[in-house]
XYZ file of C-alpha atoms in Angstrom:
141
model
C -43.776 -92.565 -2.798
C -43.441 -94.907 0.327
C -41.080 -94.642 2.946
C -39.604 -98.072 2.164
C -38.447 -96.418 -1.100
C -36.324 -93.744 0.433
C -35.215 -94.999 4.105
C -31.928 -96.256 5.112
C -32.514 -99.889 5.304
C -29.063 -101.097 6.508
C -29.024 -99.772 10.121
C -26.611 -100.873 12.873
C -28.128 -101.191 16.194
C -27.130 -101.362 19.789
C -28.872 -103.001 22.847
C -29.652 -101.161 26.002
C -26.530 -102.899 27.727
C -24.014 -101.674 24.969
C -21.725 -99.042 26.288
C -21.470 -95.428 25.179
C -17.785 -96.044 24.004
C -19.067 -98.980 21.645
C -21.870 -96.899 20.366
C -19.531 -94.029 19.614
C -17.088 -96.344 17.832
C -20.002 -97.601 15.798
C -21.085 -94.197 14.904
C -17.519 -93.345 13.605
C -17.337 -96.705 11.652
C -20.855 -96.296 9.928
C -20.440 -92.515 9.615
C -23.917 -92.034 11.448
C -24.927 -89.708 14.454
C -27.595 -91.834 15.474
C -27.863 -95.538 16.512
C -31.235 -97.246 17.282
C -31.279 -99.118 20.589
C -33.020 -102.516 20.197
C -34.122 -104.979 22.798
C -35.737 -108.387 21.806
C -36.408 -107.113 18.359
C -38.098 -103.980 19.382
C -36.773 -100.377 19.279
C -36.556 -99.109 22.775
C -34.647 -95.978 22.129
C -32.270 -94.095 20.136
C -28.718 -92.653 20.934
C -27.314 -89.729 19.187
C -24.087 -88.083 19.151
C -25.890 -85.203 20.885
C -27.217 -87.478 23.539
C -23.542 -88.601 24.327
C -22.297 -84.841 24.391
C -25.130 -83.632 26.578
C -25.945 -86.795 28.680
C -22.434 -88.181 29.082
C -19.659 -85.885 28.508
C -21.416 -82.775 30.057
C -22.466 -84.726 33.197
C -19.017 -86.406 33.565
C -20.272 -89.970 33.156
C -17.837 -92.685 31.924
C -17.753 -94.096 28.600
C -18.587 -97.510 30.123
C -22.020 -96.146 30.989
C -24.833 -98.317 29.589
C -26.674 -96.916 26.582
C -29.992 -97.530 28.504
C -29.101 -94.676 30.992
C -28.483 -92.053 28.428
C -30.513 -92.774 25.352
C -33.604 -91.068 24.114
C -36.526 -93.401 25.121
C -39.319 -91.699 23.355
C -38.819 -92.880 19.581
C -41.120 -91.448 17.040
C -41.894 -94.083 14.395
C -43.502 -94.543 10.754
C -44.248 -97.769 8.881
C -42.621 -98.832 5.476
C -45.652 -98.372 3.660
C -46.430 -94.876 5.008
C -46.368 -91.979 2.503
C -43.090 -90.042 2.417
C -45.061 -86.773 2.731
C -46.660 -88.005 5.869
C -43.391 -88.937 7.451
C -42.049 -85.481 6.467
C -45.098 -83.872 7.982
C -44.627 -85.818 11.297
C -41.094 -84.744 11.407
C -42.165 -81.112 10.930
C -44.961 -81.320 13.711
C -42.787 -83.278 16.126
C -39.630 -81.026 15.520
C -37.236 -83.885 14.687
C -35.038 -84.890 11.998
C -35.337 -88.586 11.743
C -38.036 -91.390 12.378
C -37.462 -95.133 13.133
C -39.166 -97.097 10.371
C -41.092 -100.230 11.561
C -42.199 -103.308 9.546
C -45.725 -104.924 9.796
C -44.315 -106.951 12.775
C -43.264 -103.629 14.661
C -39.744 -104.457 14.233
C -36.964 -102.004 12.938
C -36.832 -101.912 9.168
C -34.712 -98.740 8.854
C -34.463 -95.049 9.429
C -35.836 -92.239 7.415
C -34.166 -88.884 7.808
C -34.523 -85.512 6.285
C -31.469 -86.329 4.253
C -33.142 -89.464 2.792
C -36.141 -87.232 1.910
C -34.019 -84.506 0.374
C -32.192 -86.929 -1.869
C -35.075 -89.037 -2.996
C -38.133 -86.997 -2.538
C -36.805 -83.488 -3.113
C -35.352 -80.478 -1.524
C -38.545 -78.543 -1.673
C -40.250 -80.887 0.895
C -37.325 -80.838 3.139
C -37.421 -76.884 2.925
C -41.131 -76.977 3.986
C -40.276 -79.447 6.767
C -37.487 -77.178 8.080
C -39.344 -74.196 7.963
C -42.288 -75.888 10.019
C -39.546 -77.071 12.545
C -38.261 -73.650 12.877
C -41.730 -71.992 13.205
C -42.781 -74.503 15.854
C -39.542 -74.266 17.692
C -40.015 -72.881 21.162
C -36.863 -70.780 20.580
C -38.583 -69.022 17.627
C -41.237 -67.713 19.905
């Protein structure tokens, strides 16, 4: 099964100039804890609800802070035609819960999360991936 068959394709994005407040409102509206940050058609980062708590609220930054200052810049990706099992294995080895999905032109096509895999690929693979994440976690050692 390919990533394109299970990914979330309708993804709302932000720009590096978007404010934290704008992104937070977007998260509420689309009921998502992550928003990809896109500049000139390329994914340059991700901002999560956790990023907002740790990098904005805990640091006392304003809600008018540009996303570029607080986003996660190292974005792990896969391709639409990658195998779901390979995407899940990458999540496990990188200890992450989602990947940005790129098309053949290197532009954002969607996001695949452990939830997407659980619904369409099976809870067994998610359990294995979560087990790998837990085993490889620095806190587990």
